[in-house]
XYZ file of C-alpha atoms in Angstrom:
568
model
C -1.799 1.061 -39.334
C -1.375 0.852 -35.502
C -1.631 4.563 -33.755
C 1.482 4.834 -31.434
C -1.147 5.586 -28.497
C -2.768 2.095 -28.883
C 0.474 0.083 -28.752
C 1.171 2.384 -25.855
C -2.203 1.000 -24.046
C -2.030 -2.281 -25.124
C 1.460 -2.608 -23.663
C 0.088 -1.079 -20.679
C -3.069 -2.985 -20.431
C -0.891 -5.991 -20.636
C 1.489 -5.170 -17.957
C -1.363 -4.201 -15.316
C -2.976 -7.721 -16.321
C 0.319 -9.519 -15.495
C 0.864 -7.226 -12.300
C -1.810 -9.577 -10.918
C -1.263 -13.145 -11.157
C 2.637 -12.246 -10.597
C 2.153 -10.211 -7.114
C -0.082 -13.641 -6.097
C 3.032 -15.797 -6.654
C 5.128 -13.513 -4.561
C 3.351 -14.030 -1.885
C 3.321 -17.178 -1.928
C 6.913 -17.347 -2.478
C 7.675 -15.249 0.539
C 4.898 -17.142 2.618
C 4.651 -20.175 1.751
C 3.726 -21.868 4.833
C -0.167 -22.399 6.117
C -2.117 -22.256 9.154
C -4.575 -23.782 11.137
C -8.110 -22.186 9.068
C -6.431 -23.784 5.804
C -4.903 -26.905 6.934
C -8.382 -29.038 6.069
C -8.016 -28.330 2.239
C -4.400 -28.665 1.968
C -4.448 -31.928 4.219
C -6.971 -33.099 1.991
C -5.472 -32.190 -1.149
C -2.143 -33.618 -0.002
C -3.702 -37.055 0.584
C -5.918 -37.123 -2.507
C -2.682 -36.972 -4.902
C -0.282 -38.730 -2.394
C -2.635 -41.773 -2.130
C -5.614 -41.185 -4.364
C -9.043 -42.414 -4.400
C -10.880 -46.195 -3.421
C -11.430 -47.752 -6.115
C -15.136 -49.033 -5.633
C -13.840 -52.722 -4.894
C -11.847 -51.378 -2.354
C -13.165 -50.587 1.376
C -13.626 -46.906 1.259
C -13.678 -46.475 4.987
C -10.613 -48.747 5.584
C -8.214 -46.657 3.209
C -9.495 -43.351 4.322
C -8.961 -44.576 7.938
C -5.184 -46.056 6.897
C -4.188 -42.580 4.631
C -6.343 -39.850 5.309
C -5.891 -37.000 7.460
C -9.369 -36.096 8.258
C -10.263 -39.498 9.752
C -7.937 -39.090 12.975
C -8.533 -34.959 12.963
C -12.447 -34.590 11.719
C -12.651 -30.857 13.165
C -15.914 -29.480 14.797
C -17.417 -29.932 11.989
C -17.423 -31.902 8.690
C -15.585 -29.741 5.642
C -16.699 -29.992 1.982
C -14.034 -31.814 -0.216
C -15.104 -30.702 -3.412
C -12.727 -27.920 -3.750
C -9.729 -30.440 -2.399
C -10.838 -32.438 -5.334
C -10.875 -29.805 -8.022
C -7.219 -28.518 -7.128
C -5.707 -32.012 -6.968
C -7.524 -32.317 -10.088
C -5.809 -29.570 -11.822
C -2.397 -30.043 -9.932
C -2.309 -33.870 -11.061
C -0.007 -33.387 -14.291
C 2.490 -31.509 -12.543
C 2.866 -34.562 -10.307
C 5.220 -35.970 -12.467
C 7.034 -32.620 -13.617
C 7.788 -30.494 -10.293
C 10.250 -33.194 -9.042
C 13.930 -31.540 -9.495
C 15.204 -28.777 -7.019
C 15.905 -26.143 -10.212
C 11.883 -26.379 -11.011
C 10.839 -26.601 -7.392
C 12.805 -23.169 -7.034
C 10.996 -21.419 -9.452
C 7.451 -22.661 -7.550
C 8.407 -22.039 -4.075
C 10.738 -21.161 -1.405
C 12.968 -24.494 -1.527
C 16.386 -24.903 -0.653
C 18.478 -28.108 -1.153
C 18.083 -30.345 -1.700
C 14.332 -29.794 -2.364
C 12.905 -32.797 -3.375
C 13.454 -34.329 -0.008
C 12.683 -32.137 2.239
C 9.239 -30.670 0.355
C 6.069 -32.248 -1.370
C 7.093 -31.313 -4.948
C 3.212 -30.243 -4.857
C 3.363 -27.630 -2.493
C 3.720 -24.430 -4.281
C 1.604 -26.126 -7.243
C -1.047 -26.861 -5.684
C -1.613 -23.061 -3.854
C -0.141 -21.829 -7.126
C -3.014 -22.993 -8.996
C -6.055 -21.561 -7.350
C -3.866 -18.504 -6.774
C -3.968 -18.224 -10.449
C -7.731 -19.307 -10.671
C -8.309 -16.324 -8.657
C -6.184 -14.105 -10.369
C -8.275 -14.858 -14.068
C -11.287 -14.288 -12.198
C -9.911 -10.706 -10.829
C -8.723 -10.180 -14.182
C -11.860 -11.400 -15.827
C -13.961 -8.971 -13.959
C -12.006 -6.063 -15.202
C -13.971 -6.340 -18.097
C -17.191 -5.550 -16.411
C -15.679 -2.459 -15.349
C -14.285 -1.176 -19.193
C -18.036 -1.663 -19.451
C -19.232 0.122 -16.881
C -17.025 3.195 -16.475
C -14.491 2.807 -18.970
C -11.176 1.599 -19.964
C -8.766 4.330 -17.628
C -11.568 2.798 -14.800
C -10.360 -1.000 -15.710
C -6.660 -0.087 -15.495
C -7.304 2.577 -12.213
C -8.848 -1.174 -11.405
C -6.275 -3.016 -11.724
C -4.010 -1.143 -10.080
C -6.259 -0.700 -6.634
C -6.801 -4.570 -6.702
C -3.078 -4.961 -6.855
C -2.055 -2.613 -4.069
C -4.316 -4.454 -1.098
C -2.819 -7.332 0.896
C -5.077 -9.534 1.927
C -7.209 -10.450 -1.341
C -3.037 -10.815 -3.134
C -2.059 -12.600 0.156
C -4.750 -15.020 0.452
C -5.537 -15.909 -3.056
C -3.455 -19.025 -2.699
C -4.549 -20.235 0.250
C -6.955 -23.027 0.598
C -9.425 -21.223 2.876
C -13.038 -22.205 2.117
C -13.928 -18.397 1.374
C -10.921 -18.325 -1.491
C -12.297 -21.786 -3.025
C -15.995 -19.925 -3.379
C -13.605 -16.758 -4.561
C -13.710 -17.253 -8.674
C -17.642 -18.160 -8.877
C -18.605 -15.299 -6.639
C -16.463 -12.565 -8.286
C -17.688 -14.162 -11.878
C -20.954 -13.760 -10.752
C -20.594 -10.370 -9.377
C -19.031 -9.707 -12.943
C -21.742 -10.609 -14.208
C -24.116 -8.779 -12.316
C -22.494 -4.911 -12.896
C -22.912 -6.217 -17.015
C -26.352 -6.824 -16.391
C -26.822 -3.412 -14.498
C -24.931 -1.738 -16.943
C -26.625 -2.579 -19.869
C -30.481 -3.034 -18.765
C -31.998 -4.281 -21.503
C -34.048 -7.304 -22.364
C -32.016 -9.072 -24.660
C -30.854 -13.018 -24.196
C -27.256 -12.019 -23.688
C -28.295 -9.929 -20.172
C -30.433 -12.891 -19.157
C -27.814 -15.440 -19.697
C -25.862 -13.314 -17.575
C -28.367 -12.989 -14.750
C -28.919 -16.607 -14.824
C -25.203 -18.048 -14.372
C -24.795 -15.055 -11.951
C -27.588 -16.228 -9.650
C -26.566 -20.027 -10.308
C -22.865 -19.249 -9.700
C -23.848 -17.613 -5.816
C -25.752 -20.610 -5.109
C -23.663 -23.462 -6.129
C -21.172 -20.904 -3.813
C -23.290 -21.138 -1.368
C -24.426 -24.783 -0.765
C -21.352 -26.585 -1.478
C -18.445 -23.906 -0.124
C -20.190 -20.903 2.589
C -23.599 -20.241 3.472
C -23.016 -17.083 4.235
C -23.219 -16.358 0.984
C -27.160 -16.872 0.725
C -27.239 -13.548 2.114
C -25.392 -12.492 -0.487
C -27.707 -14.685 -3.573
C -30.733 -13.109 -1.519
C -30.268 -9.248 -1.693
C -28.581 -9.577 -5.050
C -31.665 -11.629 -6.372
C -34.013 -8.792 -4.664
C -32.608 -6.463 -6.306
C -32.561 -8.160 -9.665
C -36.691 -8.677 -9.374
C -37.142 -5.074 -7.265
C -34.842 -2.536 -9.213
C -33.899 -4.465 -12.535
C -37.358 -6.028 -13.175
C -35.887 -9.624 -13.647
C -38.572 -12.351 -14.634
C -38.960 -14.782 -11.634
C -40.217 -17.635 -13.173
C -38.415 -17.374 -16.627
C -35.277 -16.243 -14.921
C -35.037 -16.245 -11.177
C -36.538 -20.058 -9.812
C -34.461 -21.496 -12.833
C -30.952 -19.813 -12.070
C -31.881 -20.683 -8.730
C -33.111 -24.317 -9.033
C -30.463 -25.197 -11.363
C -27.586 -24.463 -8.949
C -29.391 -25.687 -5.610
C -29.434 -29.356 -7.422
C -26.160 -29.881 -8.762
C -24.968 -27.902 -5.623
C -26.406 -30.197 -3.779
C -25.792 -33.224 -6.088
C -21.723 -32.295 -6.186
C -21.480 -31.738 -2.217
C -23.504 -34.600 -0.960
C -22.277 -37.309 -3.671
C -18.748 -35.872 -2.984
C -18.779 -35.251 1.174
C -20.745 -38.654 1.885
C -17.677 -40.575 0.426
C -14.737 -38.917 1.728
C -16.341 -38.533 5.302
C -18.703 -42.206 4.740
C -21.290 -40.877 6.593
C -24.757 -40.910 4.538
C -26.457 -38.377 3.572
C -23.875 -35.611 3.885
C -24.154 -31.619 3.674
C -21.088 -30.054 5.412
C -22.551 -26.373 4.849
C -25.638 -26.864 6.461
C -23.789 -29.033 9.088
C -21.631 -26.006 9.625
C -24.832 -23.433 9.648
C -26.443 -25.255 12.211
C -23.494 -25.724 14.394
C -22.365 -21.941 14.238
C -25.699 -20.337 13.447
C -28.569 -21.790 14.847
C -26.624 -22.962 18.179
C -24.123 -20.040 18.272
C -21.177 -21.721 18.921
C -19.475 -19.637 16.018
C -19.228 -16.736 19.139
C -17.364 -19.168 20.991
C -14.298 -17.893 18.396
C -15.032 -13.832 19.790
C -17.480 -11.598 18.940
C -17.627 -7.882 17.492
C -19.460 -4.968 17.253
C -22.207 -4.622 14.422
C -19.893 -1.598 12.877
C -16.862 -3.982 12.824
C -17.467 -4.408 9.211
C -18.674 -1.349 8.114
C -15.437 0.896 10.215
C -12.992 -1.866 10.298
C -13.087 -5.195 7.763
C -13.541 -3.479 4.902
C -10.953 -0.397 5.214
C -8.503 -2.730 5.639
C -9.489 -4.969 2.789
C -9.279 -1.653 0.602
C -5.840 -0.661 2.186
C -5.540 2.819 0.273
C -7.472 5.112 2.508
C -8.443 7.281 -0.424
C -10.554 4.384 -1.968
C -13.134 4.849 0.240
C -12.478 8.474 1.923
C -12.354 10.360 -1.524
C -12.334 7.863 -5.224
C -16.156 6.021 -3.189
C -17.762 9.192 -2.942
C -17.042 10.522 -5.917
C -18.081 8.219 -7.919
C -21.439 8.526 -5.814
C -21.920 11.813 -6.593
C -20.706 12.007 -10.131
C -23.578 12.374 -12.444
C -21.651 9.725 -15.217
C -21.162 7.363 -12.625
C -23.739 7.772 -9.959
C -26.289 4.864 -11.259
C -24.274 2.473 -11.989
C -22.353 2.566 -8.717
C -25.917 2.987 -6.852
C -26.458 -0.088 -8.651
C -23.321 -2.080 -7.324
C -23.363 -0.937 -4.132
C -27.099 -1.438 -2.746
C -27.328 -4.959 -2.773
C -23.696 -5.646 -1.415
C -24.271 -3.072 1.616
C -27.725 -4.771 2.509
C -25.539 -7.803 2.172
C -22.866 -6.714 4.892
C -25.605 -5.043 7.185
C -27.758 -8.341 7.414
C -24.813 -10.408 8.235
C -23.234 -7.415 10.777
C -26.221 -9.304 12.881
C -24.026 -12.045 13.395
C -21.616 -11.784 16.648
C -19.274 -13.647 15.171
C -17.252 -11.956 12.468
C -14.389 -12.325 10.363
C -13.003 -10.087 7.243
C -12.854 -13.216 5.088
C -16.853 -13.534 5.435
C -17.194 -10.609 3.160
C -13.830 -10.830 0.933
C -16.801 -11.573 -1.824
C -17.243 -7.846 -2.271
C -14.353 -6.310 -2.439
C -13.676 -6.263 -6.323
C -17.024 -4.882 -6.269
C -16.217 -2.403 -4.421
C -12.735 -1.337 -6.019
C -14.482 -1.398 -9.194
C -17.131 1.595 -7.920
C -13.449 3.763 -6.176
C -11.402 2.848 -9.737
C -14.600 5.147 -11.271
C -14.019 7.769 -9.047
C -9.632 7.175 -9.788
C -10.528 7.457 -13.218
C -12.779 11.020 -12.592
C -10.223 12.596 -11.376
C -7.168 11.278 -13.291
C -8.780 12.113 -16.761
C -9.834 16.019 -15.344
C -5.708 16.315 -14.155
C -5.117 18.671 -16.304
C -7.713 20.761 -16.171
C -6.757 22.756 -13.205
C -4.689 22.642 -9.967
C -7.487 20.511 -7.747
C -7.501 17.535 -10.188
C -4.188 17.700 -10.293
C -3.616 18.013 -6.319
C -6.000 15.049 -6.198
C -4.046 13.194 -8.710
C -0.792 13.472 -7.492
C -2.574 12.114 -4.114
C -4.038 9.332 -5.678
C -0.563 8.337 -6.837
C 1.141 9.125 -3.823
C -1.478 6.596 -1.993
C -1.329 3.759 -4.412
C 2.926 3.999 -3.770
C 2.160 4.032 0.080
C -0.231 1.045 -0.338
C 2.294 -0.590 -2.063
C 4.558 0.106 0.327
C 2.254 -1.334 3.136
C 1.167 -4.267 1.422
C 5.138 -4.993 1.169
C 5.639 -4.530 5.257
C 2.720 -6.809 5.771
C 3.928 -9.514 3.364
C 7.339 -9.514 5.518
C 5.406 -9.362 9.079
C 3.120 -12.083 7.698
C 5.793 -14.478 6.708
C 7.620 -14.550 10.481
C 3.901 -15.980 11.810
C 4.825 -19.482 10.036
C 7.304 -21.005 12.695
C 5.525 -24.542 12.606
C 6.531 -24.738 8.668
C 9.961 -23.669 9.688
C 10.784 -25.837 12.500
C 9.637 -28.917 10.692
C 11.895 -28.069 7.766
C 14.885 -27.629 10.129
C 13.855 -30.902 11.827
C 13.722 -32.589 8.685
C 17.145 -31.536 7.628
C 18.963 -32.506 11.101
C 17.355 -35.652 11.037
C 18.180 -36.663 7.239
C 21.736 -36.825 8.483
C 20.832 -38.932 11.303
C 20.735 -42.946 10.869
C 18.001 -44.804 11.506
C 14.011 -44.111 11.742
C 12.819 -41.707 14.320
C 9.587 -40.774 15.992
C 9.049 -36.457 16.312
C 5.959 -35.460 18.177
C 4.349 -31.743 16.626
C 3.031 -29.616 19.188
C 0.144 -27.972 19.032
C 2.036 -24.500 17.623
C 4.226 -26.134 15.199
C 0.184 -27.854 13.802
C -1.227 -24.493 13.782
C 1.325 -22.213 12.004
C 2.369 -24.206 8.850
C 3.098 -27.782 9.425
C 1.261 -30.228 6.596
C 1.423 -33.262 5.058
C 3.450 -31.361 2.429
C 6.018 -30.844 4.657
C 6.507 -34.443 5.734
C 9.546 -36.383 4.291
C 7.835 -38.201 1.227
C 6.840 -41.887 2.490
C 9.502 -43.777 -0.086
C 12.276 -42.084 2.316
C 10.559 -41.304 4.959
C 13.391 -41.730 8.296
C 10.715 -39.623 10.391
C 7.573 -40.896 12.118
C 5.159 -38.111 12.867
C 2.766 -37.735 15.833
C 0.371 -35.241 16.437
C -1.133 -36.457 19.381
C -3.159 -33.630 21.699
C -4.997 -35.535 24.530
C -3.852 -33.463 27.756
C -3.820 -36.894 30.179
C -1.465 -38.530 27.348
C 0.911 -35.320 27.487
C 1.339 -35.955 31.073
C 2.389 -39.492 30.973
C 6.230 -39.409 31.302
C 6.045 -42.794 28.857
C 4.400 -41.222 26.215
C 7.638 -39.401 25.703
C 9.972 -41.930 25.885
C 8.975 -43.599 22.285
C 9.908 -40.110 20.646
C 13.557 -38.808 19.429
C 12.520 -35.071 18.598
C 9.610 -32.759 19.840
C 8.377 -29.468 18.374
C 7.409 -27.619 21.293
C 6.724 -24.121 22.768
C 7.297 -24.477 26.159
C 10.443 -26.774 27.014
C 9.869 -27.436 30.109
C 6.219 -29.126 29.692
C 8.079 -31.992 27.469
C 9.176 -34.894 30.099
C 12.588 -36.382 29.894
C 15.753 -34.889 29.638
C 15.944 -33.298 26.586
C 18.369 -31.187 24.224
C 17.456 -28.028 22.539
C 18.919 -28.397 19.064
C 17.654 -25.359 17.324
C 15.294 -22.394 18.060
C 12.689 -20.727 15.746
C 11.710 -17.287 16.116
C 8.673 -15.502 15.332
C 6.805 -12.442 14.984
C 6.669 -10.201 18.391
C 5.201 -6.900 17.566
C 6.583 -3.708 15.957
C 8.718 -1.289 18.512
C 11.310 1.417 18.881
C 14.694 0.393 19.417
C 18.381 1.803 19.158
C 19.872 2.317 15.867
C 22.680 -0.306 15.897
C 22.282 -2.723 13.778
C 20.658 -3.725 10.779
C 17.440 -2.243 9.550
C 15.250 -5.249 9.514
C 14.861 -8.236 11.786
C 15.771 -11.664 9.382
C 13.255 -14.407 9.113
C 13.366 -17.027 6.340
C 13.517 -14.368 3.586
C 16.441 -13.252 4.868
C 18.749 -12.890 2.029
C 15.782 -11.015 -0.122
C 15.566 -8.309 2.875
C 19.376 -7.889 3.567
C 19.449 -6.761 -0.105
C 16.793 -4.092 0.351
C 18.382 -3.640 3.823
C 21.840 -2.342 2.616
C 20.066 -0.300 0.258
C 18.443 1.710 3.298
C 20.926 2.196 5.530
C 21.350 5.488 4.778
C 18.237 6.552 5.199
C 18.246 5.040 8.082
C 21.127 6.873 9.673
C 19.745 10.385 8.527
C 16.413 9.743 10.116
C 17.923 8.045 13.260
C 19.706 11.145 13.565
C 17.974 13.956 12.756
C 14.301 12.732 13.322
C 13.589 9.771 15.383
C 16.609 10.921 17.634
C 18.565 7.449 18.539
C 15.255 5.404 17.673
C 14.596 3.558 15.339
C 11.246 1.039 14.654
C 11.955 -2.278 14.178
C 10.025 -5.621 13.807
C 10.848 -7.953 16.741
C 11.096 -11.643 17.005
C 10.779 -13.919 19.985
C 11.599 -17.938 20.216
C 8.121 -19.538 18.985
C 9.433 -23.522 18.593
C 11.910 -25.438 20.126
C 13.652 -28.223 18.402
C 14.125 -30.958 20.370
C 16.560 -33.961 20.997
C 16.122 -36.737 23.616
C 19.045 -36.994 24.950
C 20.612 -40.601 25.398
């Protein structure tokens, strides 16, 4: 017979597990838009189920030329399509399924009717590798019950949840989240082996598909993360006494090939140019000739002081729960052990000038799993005396704040989308309209969420889409003429005579204004936040008037996109 206190966990352990994959789909119901750093995967993954592959009788560089995205916008530099393949892979039985308004609901932010005015693979398609990335979050959990214990898994759990940017981006179809499930598997993988050094075939298995996991990573999706493969195999041979030729050159040598085989077989196809390694394409161009600084530079400490305290979120991750379990006698090895290899990791690539958060996303359920040892430390000593539980009620109090942070940046980030916006609006004024018409998308409107997605499916298509971004072409006053509507930024660089139909705002910056009004400033998830608006007003008025005295802060919006209409 069950003991009450186990049901009690399991129902626990079970709700924590779900609080993962569930928080991923919020986000991308609230933002569901994309920008620029994504728009190669989800242009390619649009195009792969929209039109498919050549078959081999077929010319392969005709059809990618006539249907494919990439042809007429290659980039700076060639992009892998192997994770474009393995989503459209996996999102190719819902084809058929998400195609009524009711089900496209549930999937994304859709409003009618929905299957004309949205890719019924939208939401399905980021839904799915958010979800890929959510088993692997949860599947490293495990690794931590192992190493510090089960309160450390769900103290785990809970600290993964409360950051923003690993639950924002999980969905989005960013190189670094494609590599996301093999390197945190791996990692996984890794804190068994350190946990449990012994000899036995189970911990080399686990060394082996660790090591094999960061290079496949590596070669086919960032090669930044042979940095990573390198300090983690160093430490493997150095500090865990790994065999190198029974354990090491194998892992390695079996994921360099069919790293290698998968890209190059995969990338020479898509992009018919022969032979074909986008990685080391993309090395050389921003490593080895430095044009990666063109993008800005930092300081070597940007990392270290900046990237990865606002990864964490929860100050006392790092600041108190870190240290601890550092220190702690029970916990100090292991954590040693995690640590080392990922901090040689991040100083080696500080060298770079060039730096980005997402570079070094890899390591942060590494190091959430070292600060949910420390959680657990002090939540299992609360009630031994009035420090612990001081400390507890902090640790609490932080996780609600972080909540409450990662909430306010989930609403900022979804007014930075105006592109996906505008081209919905367009869609609907023109679906009323008779008659085909040509729109041209500005620059803005390309970077900050319009897709292929969003295009009016090609059976019904009424709109023509241009994307056109030579500067002499922009000035000709007949390029203009062939176009009915333009998404623009700045009105008055569009020639003609022109109508402004519609205006969408975005994101402005966060400031103090007067207290009139309502509490937040409504963007697309406007009815969600007029709820939780009405709800505050009364806080509102007591600190207007007591604290803040007549001010009140308040998220600001400015016109981003114009709608246009050439008027006749």
């Amino acid at each position: 017979m069950r003991r009450p206190g186990c049901a009690a966990d399991t129902r626990l352990d079970i709700s924590l597990s779900l609080l993962i994959p569930a928080l991923i789909l919020i986000h991308l119901y609230v933002a569901p838009y994309t920008k620029v750093e994504e728009s190669f995967n989800i242009q390619a993954i649009h195009d792969i189920l929209a039109y498919g592959i050549p078959a081999p009788s077929e010319n392969a560089t005709a059809f990618f030329k006539a249907h494919y995205d990439h042809v007429e916008f290659p980039g700076s530099v060639p992009r892998t399509f192997v994770g474009a393949v393995v989503v459209s892979g996996l999102a190719r039985p819902f084809v058929g399924l998400l195609s009524s308004p009711d089900q496209l609901q549930l999937l994304g932010r859709c409003r009618m009717p929905c299957q004309k005015r949205m890719h019924p693979n939208t939401p399905a398609v980021r839904g799915i590798l958010g979800l890929l990335n959510a088993f692997a979050l949860l599947y490293f959990r495990g690794a931590v019950d192992t190493a510090y214990g089960k309160t450390a898994g769900r103290w785990y759990l809970i600290l993964q949840a409360c950051q923003f940017h690993v639950m924002f981006y999980a969905s989005r179809t960013l190189p670094n989240m494609l590599a996301f499930p093999l390197t945190t598997i791996a990692l996984r993988n890794l804190i068994l082996v350190k946990s449990l050094p012994n000899r036995s075939a189970k911990t080399t298995a686990r060394r082996r598909l660790a090591l094999y996991l960061l290079t496949v990573s590596g070669i086919v999706f960032r090669s930044e993360l042979a940095i990573l493969l390198a300090t983690e195999t160093a430490y493997q041979l150095l500090i865990q006494g790994a065999s190198l030729t029974k354990e090491i050159i194998p892992a390695g040598l079996t994921g360099a090939i069919l790293g290698l085989l998968t890209t190059v077989l995969i990338d020479t196809f898509f992009w018919q140019q022969a032979p074909l390694w986008p990685e080391l394409y993309g090395f050389y161009y921003n490593t080895v000739l430095g044009k990666s600084a063109e993008w800005g530079t930092s300081p070597a400490h940007y990392y270290f002081l900046n990237a990865i305290p606002r990864l964490l979120l929860n100050p006392l991750t790092w600041l108190l729960c870190m240290p601890l379990a550092l220190q702690t006698s029970a916990t100090k090895g292991i954590s040693q052990a995690i640590l080392a290899p990922i901090f040689v990791f991040v100083g080696l690539y500080s060298a770079l000038p060039h730096k980005e958060w997402r570079f070094i996303i890899y390591i942060i359920p590494s190091l959430t799993a070292v600060s949910s040892a420390g959680a657990a430390w002090i939540w299992n000593r609360r009630a031994k005396n009035i420090v612990y539980r001081f400390l507890s009620l902090a640790l609490v109090g932080s996780v609600a704040a972080s909540f409450a942070a990662s909430g306010g940046l989930l609403y900022i980030s979804s007014l930075n989308y105006p592109g996906g916006e505008a081209l919905n609006r367009l869609n609907d004024v023109a679906r009323l309209e008779p008659g085909t018409m040509s729109v041209h998308l500005g620059n803005l409107a390309c970077q900050t969420g319009v897709t292929r997605f969003l295009e009016m499916p090609a059976g019904s298509a009424k709109l023509r889409y241009d994307k056109t971004e030579d500067e002499q072409l922009l000035l000709d006053p007949m390029f203009w003429q062939r176009f009915d509507y333009v998404l623009a930024e700045d009105p008055g660089r569009i020639i003609g005579a022109w109508e402004i139909v519609d205006t969408v705002e975005g994101y402005a910056g966060v400031g103090l204004d007067g207290c009139d009004g309502d509490v937040f400033t409504y963007g697309k998830t406007g009815r969600l936040w007029r709820r939780i608006d009405s709800q505050l007003r009364t806080v509102k008025g007591l600190v207007c008037g007591k604290i803040t005295k007549g001010r009140w802060p308040r998220i600001r919006m400015e016109p981003k996109i114009y709608v246009l209409k050439k008027e006749k």
